[in-house]
Amino acid sequence: MPIWIGDRLILAAPADPEYLRQDPRAILMSAGQAFGTGTHPTSQMCLVELQAHLQEGDRVLDVGSGSGILAIAAARLGAGTVVAIDRSVPACRVAHANVSRNELAKVVTVLAGTPEVFGPGARFDLVLANLDTAADGAYWLPTLSRLCRRGGKIVLSGFQSPGEGRVQQALEEANLARLARRSQETWITLVLGKPA
């Protein structure tokens, strides 16, 4: 069953009708052993924020990419280059297959590992991180901030309202500004800005 995210993205399965799969807004997804079919509230909120904040040609990092859904969406929306990274090797295999299925291998690179693999010079315009818990978000925020260029943005999700205080403390310590907050059910998505 296809899912429309705003007016710029359609999440479709390989079994959906041909006319949907051929639509330039379509993202063909098969999650396999990875998180990210587009049905979870955190994925949907991240996709909405991605549409709102991505600029044509942006360099994008997708941390904890799972199925690659956010990385593929960024490429569909006009990112110049996208790096999708996940510590799960099976998830990386799924993401790589989805990138190939969507014919975006020239834009999206899939890596196995954690964001710590990037050297001191690595900088991204937009960092996406749909992680597992508030503790993960708080732990990774200093690294995500380092990888985000001055004036860039971070879309952080994957945690529920009871853990929001912990994330808030971490973003203040990382000198990040809270630009927007979105919630769906008990899940939270934040858009953070790095001072210019």
mmCIF file of N, CA, C and O in Angstrom, residues 98-177:
data_model
loop_
_atom_site.group_PDB
_atom_site.id
_atom_site.type_symbol
_atom_site.label_atom_id
_atom_site.label_comp_id
_atom_site.label_asym_id
_atom_site.label_seq_id
_atom_site.Cartn_x
_atom_site.Cartn_y
_atom_site.Cartn_z
ATOM 1 N N ASN A 98 18.256 -1.131 -1.807
ATOM 2 C CA ASN A 98 17.229 -0.114 -2.054
ATOM 3 C C ASN A 98 17.777 1.058 -2.867
ATOM 4 O O ASN A 98 17.089 1.594 -3.733
ATOM 5 N N VAL A 99 19.007 1.447 -2.597
ATOM 6 C CA VAL A 99 19.639 2.513 -3.392
ATOM 7 C C VAL A 99 19.726 2.078 -4.857
ATOM 8 O O VAL A 99 19.376 2.838 -5.769
ATOM 9 N N SER A 100 20.159 0.843 -5.083
ATOM 10 C CA SER A 100 20.248 0.310 -6.455
ATOM 11 C C SER A 100 18.868 0.224 -7.097
ATOM 12 O O SER A 100 18.693 0.585 -8.263
ATOM 13 N N ARG A 101 17.884 -0.262 -6.346
ATOM 14 C CA ARG A 101 16.514 -0.402 -6.848
ATOM 15 C C ARG A 101 15.970 0.950 -7.323
ATOM 16 O O ARG A 101 15.194 1.033 -8.265
ATOM 17 N N ASN A 102 16.383 2.025 -6.648
ATOM 18 C CA ASN A 102 15.928 3.371 -6.993
ATOM 19 C C ASN A 102 16.877 4.099 -7.951
ATOM 20 O O ASN A 102 16.693 5.274 -8.228
ATOM 21 N N GLU A 103 17.907 3.387 -8.406
ATOM 22 C CA GLU A 103 18.873 3.915 -9.381
ATOM 23 C C GLU A 103 19.526 5.213 -8.898
ATOM 24 O O GLU A 103 19.648 6.187 -9.634
ATOM 25 N N LEU A 104 19.981 5.187 -7.624
ATOM 26 C CA LEU A 104 20.581 6.381 -7.031
ATOM 27 C C LEU A 104 22.013 6.149 -6.552
ATOM 28 O O LEU A 104 22.533 6.909 -5.734
ATOM 29 N N ALA A 105 22.661 5.113 -7.065
ATOM 30 C CA ALA A 105 24.017 4.775 -6.609
ATOM 31 C C ALA A 105 25.034 5.875 -6.913
ATOM 32 O O ALA A 105 26.068 5.950 -6.261
ATOM 33 N N LYS A 106 24.752 6.752 -7.874
ATOM 34 C CA LYS A 106 25.681 7.845 -8.182
ATOM 35 C C LYS A 106 25.590 8.970 -7.149
ATOM 36 O O LYS A 106 26.483 9.806 -7.064
ATOM 37 N N VAL A 107 24.500 8.981 -6.364
ATOM 38 C CA VAL A 107 24.303 10.042 -5.371
ATOM 39 C C VAL A 107 24.496 9.526 -3.947
ATOM 40 O O VAL A 107 25.056 10.221 -3.101
ATOM 41 N N VAL A 108 24.042 8.299 -3.670
ATOM 42 C CA VAL A 108 24.030 7.757 -2.304
ATOM 43 C C VAL A 108 25.113 6.705 -2.127
ATOM 44 O O VAL A 108 25.184 5.734 -2.881
ATOM 45 N N THR A 109 25.942 6.897 -1.109
ATOM 46 C CA THR A 109 26.961 5.919 -0.712
ATOM 47 C C THR A 109 26.539 5.307 0.615
ATOM 48 O O THR A 109 26.177 6.044 1.544
ATOM 49 N N VAL A 110 26.592 3.983 0.720
ATOM 50 C CA VAL A 110 26.221 3.282 1.956
ATOM 51 C C VAL A 110 27.497 2.757 2.615
ATOM 52 O O VAL A 110 28.306 2.081 1.976
ATOM 53 N N LEU A 111 27.663 3.073 3.913
ATOM 54 C CA LEU A 111 28.842 2.634 4.673
ATOM 55 C C LEU A 111 28.408 1.887 5.922
ATOM 56 O O LEU A 111 27.425 2.270 6.567
ATOM 57 N N ALA A 112 29.165 0.859 6.284
ATOM 58 C CA ALA A 112 28.958 0.164 7.559
ATOM 59 C C ALA A 112 29.879 0.786 8.597
ATOM 60 O O ALA A 112 31.072 0.946 8.350
ATOM 61 N N GLY A 113 29.318 1.166 9.739
ATOM 62 C CA GLY A 113 30.131 1.760 10.799
ATOM 63 C C GLY A 113 29.335 2.787 11.585
ATOM 64 O O GLY A 113 28.114 2.823 11.535
ATOM 65 N N THR A 114 30.057 3.625 12.321
ATOM 66 C CA THR A 114 29.445 4.697 13.109
ATOM 67 C C THR A 114 30.001 6.031 12.610
ATOM 68 O O THR A 114 31.021 6.057 11.893
ATOM 69 N N PRO A 115 29.369 7.140 12.978
ATOM 70 C CA PRO A 115 29.840 8.454 12.491
ATOM 71 C C PRO A 115 31.272 8.801 12.901
ATOM 72 O O PRO A 115 31.859 9.717 12.341
ATOM 73 N N GLU A 116 31.809 8.078 13.860
ATOM 74 C CA GLU A 116 33.184 8.352 14.302
ATOM 75 C C GLU A 116 34.215 8.070 13.204
ATOM 76 O O GLU A 116 35.360 8.503 13.301
ATOM 77 N N VAL A 117 33.809 7.332 12.138
ATOM 78 C CA VAL A 117 34.767 7.013 11.070
ATOM 79 C C VAL A 117 35.140 8.240 10.246
ATOM 80 O O VAL A 117 36.161 8.239 9.561
ATOM 81 N N PHE A 118 34.331 9.305 10.315
ATOM 82 C CA PHE A 118 34.622 10.486 9.504
ATOM 83 C C PHE A 118 35.719 11.317 10.148
ATOM 84 O O PHE A 118 35.710 11.556 11.347
ATOM 85 N N GLY A 119 36.650 11.759 9.328
ATOM 86 C CA GLY A 119 37.769 12.559 9.811
ATOM 87 C C GLY A 119 37.352 13.962 10.213
ATOM 88 O O GLY A 119 36.201 14.360 10.023
ATOM 89 N N PRO A 120 38.309 14.740 10.727
ATOM 90 C CA PRO A 120 37.991 16.077 11.241
ATOM 91 C C PRO A 120 37.501 17.045 10.167
ATOM 92 O O PRO A 120 36.849 18.029 10.480
ATOM 93 N N GLY A 121 37.803 16.790 8.902
ATOM 94 C CA GLY A 121 37.385 17.710 7.848
ATOM 95 C C GLY A 121 36.015 17.432 7.263
ATOM 96 O O GLY A 121 35.510 18.217 6.452
ATOM 97 N N ALA A 122 35.386 16.340 7.657
ATOM 98 C CA ALA A 122 34.080 15.972 7.079
ATOM 99 C C ALA A 122 33.010 16.934 7.580
ATOM 100 O O ALA A 122 32.881 17.157 8.778
ATOM 101 N N ARG A 123 32.255 17.527 6.652
ATOM 102 C CA ARG A 123 31.176 18.445 7.015
ATOM 103 C C ARG A 123 29.982 18.214 6.093
ATOM 104 O O ARG A 123 30.150 18.031 4.886
ATOM 105 N N PHE A 124 28.792 18.247 6.673
ATOM 106 C CA PHE A 124 27.559 18.043 5.922
ATOM 107 C C PHE A 124 26.622 19.224 6.155
ATOM 108 O O PHE A 124 26.603 19.810 7.243
ATOM 109 N N ASP A 125 25.830 19.539 5.129
ATOM 110 C CA ASP A 125 24.847 20.623 5.249
ATOM 111 C C ASP A 125 23.663 20.198 6.101
ATOM 112 O O ASP A 125 23.086 21.011 6.832
ATOM 113 N N LEU A 126 23.285 18.933 5.980
ATOM 114 C CA LEU A 126 22.125 18.404 6.700
ATOM 115 C C LEU A 126 22.479 17.016 7.218
ATOM 116 O O LEU A 126 22.949 16.163 6.462
ATOM 117 N N VAL A 127 22.263 16.810 8.519
ATOM 118 C CA VAL A 127 22.524 15.522 9.152
ATOM 119 C C VAL A 127 21.183 14.956 9.620
ATOM 120 O O VAL A 127 20.425 15.629 10.321
ATOM 121 N N LEU A 128 20.891 13.732 9.214
ATOM 122 C CA LEU A 128 19.662 13.031 9.597
ATOM 123 C C LEU A 128 20.024 11.913 10.560
ATOM 124 O O LEU A 128 20.948 11.146 10.282
ATOM 125 N N ALA A 129 19.315 11.815 11.673
ATOM 126 C CA ALA A 129 19.620 10.766 12.650
ATOM 127 C C ALA A 129 18.323 10.285 13.281
ATOM 128 O O ALA A 129 17.813 10.908 14.223
ATOM 129 N N ASN A 130 17.781 9.203 12.757
ATOM 130 C CA ASN A 130 16.603 8.561 13.341
ATOM 131 C C ASN A 130 17.120 7.359 14.120
ATOM 132 O O ASN A 130 17.282 6.277 13.571
ATOM 133 N N LEU A 131 17.405 7.585 15.397
ATOM 134 C CA LEU A 131 18.116 6.603 16.209
ATOM 135 C C LEU A 131 17.144 5.786 17.054
ATOM 136 O O LEU A 131 15.931 5.937 16.952
ATOM 137 N N ASP A 132 17.684 4.909 17.909
ATOM 138 C CA ASP A 132 16.845 3.952 18.637
ATOM 139 C C ASP A 132 16.236 4.515 19.921
ATOM 140 O O ASP A 132 15.140 4.129 20.296
ATOM 141 N N THR A 133 16.976 5.388 20.623
ATOM 142 C CA THR A 133 16.522 5.851 21.943
ATOM 143 C C THR A 133 17.001 7.276 22.194
ATOM 144 O O THR A 133 17.885 7.790 21.493
ATOM 145 N N ALA A 134 16.451 7.895 23.238
ATOM 146 C CA ALA A 134 16.923 9.213 23.667
ATOM 147 C C ALA A 134 18.388 9.140 24.101
ATOM 148 O O ALA A 134 19.171 10.065 23.852
ATOM 149 N N ALA A 135 18.774 8.031 24.742
ATOM 150 C CA ALA A 135 20.168 7.867 25.166
ATOM 151 C C ALA A 135 21.106 7.881 23.955
ATOM 152 O O ALA A 135 22.177 8.496 23.992
ATOM 153 N N ASP A 136 20.701 7.209 22.863
ATOM 154 C CA ASP A 136 21.506 7.238 21.637
ATOM 155 C C ASP A 136 21.602 8.654 21.093
ATOM 156 O O ASP A 136 22.674 9.112 20.681
ATOM 157 N N GLY A 137 20.467 9.356 21.061
ATOM 158 C CA GLY A 137 20.466 10.728 20.562
ATOM 159 C C GLY A 137 21.388 11.614 21.367
ATOM 160 O O GLY A 137 22.200 12.366 20.807
ATOM 161 N N ALA A 138 21.303 11.539 22.698
ATOM 162 C CA ALA A 138 22.152 12.353 23.567
ATOM 163 C C ALA A 138 23.628 11.987 23.386
ATOM 164 O O ALA A 138 24.499 12.866 23.331
ATOM 165 N N TYR A 139 23.906 10.695 23.273
ATOM 166 C CA TYR A 139 25.293 10.235 23.116
ATOM 167 C C TYR A 139 25.911 10.747 21.812
ATOM 168 O O TYR A 139 27.064 11.190 21.796
ATOM 169 N N TRP A 140 25.149 10.670 20.715
ATOM 170 C CA TRP A 140 25.707 11.000 19.405
ATOM 171 C C TRP A 140 25.660 12.488 19.049
ATOM 172 O O TRP A 140 26.317 12.909 18.092
ATOM 173 N N LEU A 141 24.923 13.301 19.807
ATOM 174 C CA LEU A 141 24.795 14.705 19.426
ATOM 175 C C LEU A 141 26.129 15.451 19.283
ATOM 176 O O LEU A 141 26.296 16.210 18.322
ATOM 177 N N PRO A 142 27.109 15.290 20.179
ATOM 178 C CA PRO A 142 28.377 15.988 19.960
ATOM 179 C C PRO A 142 29.044 15.621 18.628
ATOM 180 O O PRO A 142 29.574 16.489 17.932
ATOM 181 N N THR A 143 28.990 14.335 18.261
ATOM 182 C CA THR A 143 29.577 13.900 16.985
ATOM 183 C C THR A 143 28.771 14.444 15.814
ATOM 184 O O THR A 143 29.339 14.914 14.816
ATOM 185 N N LEU A 144 27.438 14.404 15.909
ATOM 186 C CA LEU A 144 26.601 14.937 14.832
ATOM 187 C C LEU A 144 26.858 16.434 14.651
ATOM 188 O O LEU A 144 26.911 16.929 13.524
ATOM 189 N N SER A 145 27.026 17.143 15.763
ATOM 190 C CA SER A 145 27.320 18.578 15.699
ATOM 191 C C SER A 145 28.655 18.830 15.008
ATOM 192 O O SER A 145 28.779 19.737 14.179
ATOM 193 N N ARG A 146 29.645 18.000 15.326
ATOM 194 C CA ARG A 146 30.962 18.154 14.688
ATOM 195 C C ARG A 146 30.872 17.954 13.178
ATOM 196 O O ARG A 146 31.533 18.643 12.405
ATOM 197 N N LEU A 147 30.019 17.030 12.757
ATOM 198 C CA LEU A 147 29.908 16.709 11.334
ATOM 199 C C LEU A 147 29.008 17.677 10.562
ATOM 200 O O LEU A 147 29.028 17.694 9.333
ATOM 201 N N CYS A 148 28.238 18.467 11.277
ATOM 202 C CA CYS A 148 27.347 19.445 10.647
ATOM 203 C C CYS A 148 28.116 20.745 10.432
ATOM 204 O O CYS A 148 28.783 21.242 11.346
ATOM 205 N N ARG A 149 28.049 21.286 9.229
ATOM 206 C CA ARG A 149 28.752 22.551 8.960
ATOM 207 C C ARG A 149 28.113 23.697 9.745
ATOM 208 O O ARG A 149 26.959 23.607 10.169
ATOM 209 N N ARG A 150 28.846 24.787 9.916
ATOM 210 C CA ARG A 150 28.290 25.980 10.561
ATOM 211 C C ARG A 150 27.112 26.479 9.727
ATOM 212 O O ARG A 150 27.215 26.584 8.511
ATOM 213 N N GLY A 151 26.000 26.745 10.376
ATOM 214 C CA GLY A 151 24.802 27.159 9.666
ATOM 215 C C GLY A 151 23.979 25.996 9.140
ATOM 216 O O GLY A 151 22.924 26.200 8.544
ATOM 217 N N GLY A 152 24.457 24.762 9.350
ATOM 218 C CA GLY A 152 23.740 23.580 8.883
ATOM 219 C C GLY A 152 22.683 23.136 9.878
ATOM 220 O O GLY A 152 22.490 23.758 10.931
ATOM 221 N N LYS A 153 21.990 22.049 9.549
ATOM 222 C CA LYS A 153 20.891 21.569 10.383
ATOM 223 C C LYS A 153 21.008 20.075 10.648
ATOM 224 O O LYS A 153 21.584 19.337 9.850
ATOM 225 N N ILE A 154 20.425 19.673 11.770
ATOM 226 C CA ILE A 154 20.349 18.267 12.161
ATOM 227 C C ILE A 154 18.876 17.937 12.406
ATOM 228 O O ILE A 154 18.190 18.669 13.126
ATOM 229 N N VAL A 155 18.391 16.854 11.795
ATOM 230 C CA VAL A 155 17.051 16.336 12.082
ATOM 231 C C VAL A 155 17.266 15.098 12.953
ATOM 232 O O VAL A 155 17.865 14.118 12.509
ATOM 233 N N LEU A 156 16.799 15.174 14.196
ATOM 234 C CA LEU A 156 17.039 14.113 15.179
ATOM 235 C C LEU A 156 15.706 13.513 15.620
ATOM 236 O O LEU A 156 14.792 14.242 16.029
ATOM 237 N N SER A 157 15.599 12.182 15.557
ATOM 238 C CA SER A 157 14.369 11.514 15.970
ATOM 239 C C SER A 157 14.701 10.132 16.511
ATOM 240 O O SER A 157 15.860 9.763 16.629
ATOM 241 N N GLY A 158 13.633 9.387 16.848
ATOM 242 C CA GLY A 158 13.802 8.028 17.339
ATOM 243 C C GLY A 158 13.638 7.907 18.834
ATOM 244 O O GLY A 158 13.935 6.868 19.413
ATOM 245 N N PHE A 159 13.147 8.968 19.490
ATOM 246 C CA PHE A 159 12.973 8.905 20.937
ATOM 247 C C PHE A 159 11.565 9.369 21.309
ATOM 248 O O PHE A 159 10.891 10.040 20.529
ATOM 249 N N GLN A 160 11.153 8.991 22.509
ATOM 250 C CA GLN A 160 9.821 9.338 22.985
ATOM 251 C C GLN A 160 9.896 10.444 24.023
ATOM 252 O O GLN A 160 10.969 10.742 24.561
ATOM 253 N N SER A 161 8.753 11.031 24.310
ATOM 254 C CA SER A 161 8.719 12.217 25.166
ATOM 255 C C SER A 161 9.382 12.039 26.534
ATOM 256 O O SER A 161 10.006 12.988 27.007
ATOM 257 N N PRO A 162 9.341 10.853 27.178
ATOM 258 C CA PRO A 162 10.031 10.759 28.467
ATOM 259 C C PRO A 162 11.540 11.029 28.384
ATOM 260 O O PRO A 162 12.144 11.429 29.373
ATOM 261 N N GLY A 163 12.155 10.821 27.227
ATOM 262 C CA GLY A 163 13.599 11.040 27.104
ATOM 263 C C GLY A 163 13.981 12.392 26.547
ATOM 264 O O GLY A 163 15.167 12.679 26.345
ATOM 265 N N GLU A 164 12.998 13.259 26.326
ATOM 266 C CA GLU A 164 13.291 14.524 25.666
ATOM 267 C C GLU A 164 14.201 15.432 26.490
ATOM 268 O O GLU A 164 15.043 16.145 25.949
ATOM 269 N N GLY A 165 14.056 15.394 27.822
ATOM 270 C CA GLY A 165 14.905 16.229 28.678
ATOM 271 C C GLY A 165 16.377 15.889 28.518
ATOM 272 O O GLY A 165 17.229 16.787 28.491
ATOM 273 N N ARG A 166 16.667 14.621 28.403
ATOM 274 C CA ARG A 166 18.057 14.189 28.228
ATOM 275 C C ARG A 166 18.629 14.697 26.905
ATOM 276 O O ARG A 166 19.769 15.155 26.834
ATOM 277 N N VAL A 167 17.811 14.635 25.849
ATOM 278 C CA VAL A 167 18.244 15.142 24.543
ATOM 279 C C VAL A 167 18.412 16.655 24.597
ATOM 280 O O VAL A 167 19.379 17.210 24.054
ATOM 281 N N GLN A 168 17.486 17.356 25.266
ATOM 282 C CA GLN A 168 17.561 18.817 25.390
ATOM 283 C C GLN A 168 18.864 19.233 26.069
ATOM 284 O O GLN A 168 19.538 20.178 25.621
ATOM 285 N N GLN A 169 19.239 18.546 27.124
ATOM 286 C CA GLN A 169 20.487 18.866 27.829
ATOM 287 C C GLN A 169 21.687 18.658 26.902
ATOM 288 O O GLN A 169 22.597 19.485 26.850
ATOM 289 N N ALA A 170 21.672 17.557 26.142
ATOM 290 C CA ALA A 170 22.791 17.267 25.245
ATOM 291 C C ALA A 170 22.899 18.292 24.125
ATOM 292 O O ALA A 170 24.003 18.693 23.746
ATOM 293 N N LEU A 171 21.774 18.760 23.603
ATOM 294 C CA LEU A 171 21.862 19.724 22.507
ATOM 295 C C LEU A 171 22.355 21.074 23.008
ATOM 296 O O LEU A 171 23.079 21.786 22.302
ATOM 297 N N GLU A 172 21.997 21.427 24.233
ATOM 298 C CA GLU A 172 22.518 22.675 24.813
ATOM 299 C C GLU A 172 24.019 22.570 25.021
ATOM 300 O O GLU A 172 24.767 23.521 24.728
ATOM 301 N N GLU A 173 24.488 21.424 25.501
ATOM 302 C CA GLU A 173 25.930 21.221 25.707
ATOM 303 C C GLU A 173 26.687 21.226 24.392
ATOM 304 O O GLU A 173 27.855 21.613 24.340
ATOM 305 N N ALA A 174 26.021 20.803 23.299
ATOM 306 C CA ALA A 174 26.655 20.790 21.976
ATOM 307 C C ALA A 174 26.496 22.126 21.252
ATOM 308 O O ALA A 174 26.891 22.261 20.097
ATOM 309 N N ASN A 175 25.912 23.129 21.941
ATOM 310 C CA ASN A 175 25.721 24.468 21.381
ATOM 311 C C ASN A 175 24.866 24.441 20.112
ATOM 312 O O ASN A 175 25.178 25.093 19.120
ATOM 313 N N LEU A 176 23.791 23.660 20.152
ATOM 314 C CA LEU A 176 22.853 23.581 19.033
ATOM 315 C C LEU A 176 21.548 24.270 19.416
ATOM 316 O O LEU A 176 21.114 24.186 20.563
ATOM 317 N N ALA A 177 20.939 24.949 18.466
ATOM 318 C CA ALA A 177 19.669 25.626 18.708
ATOM 319 C C ALA A 177 18.512 24.721 18.281
ATOM 320 O O ALA A 177 18.592 24.070 17.240
#
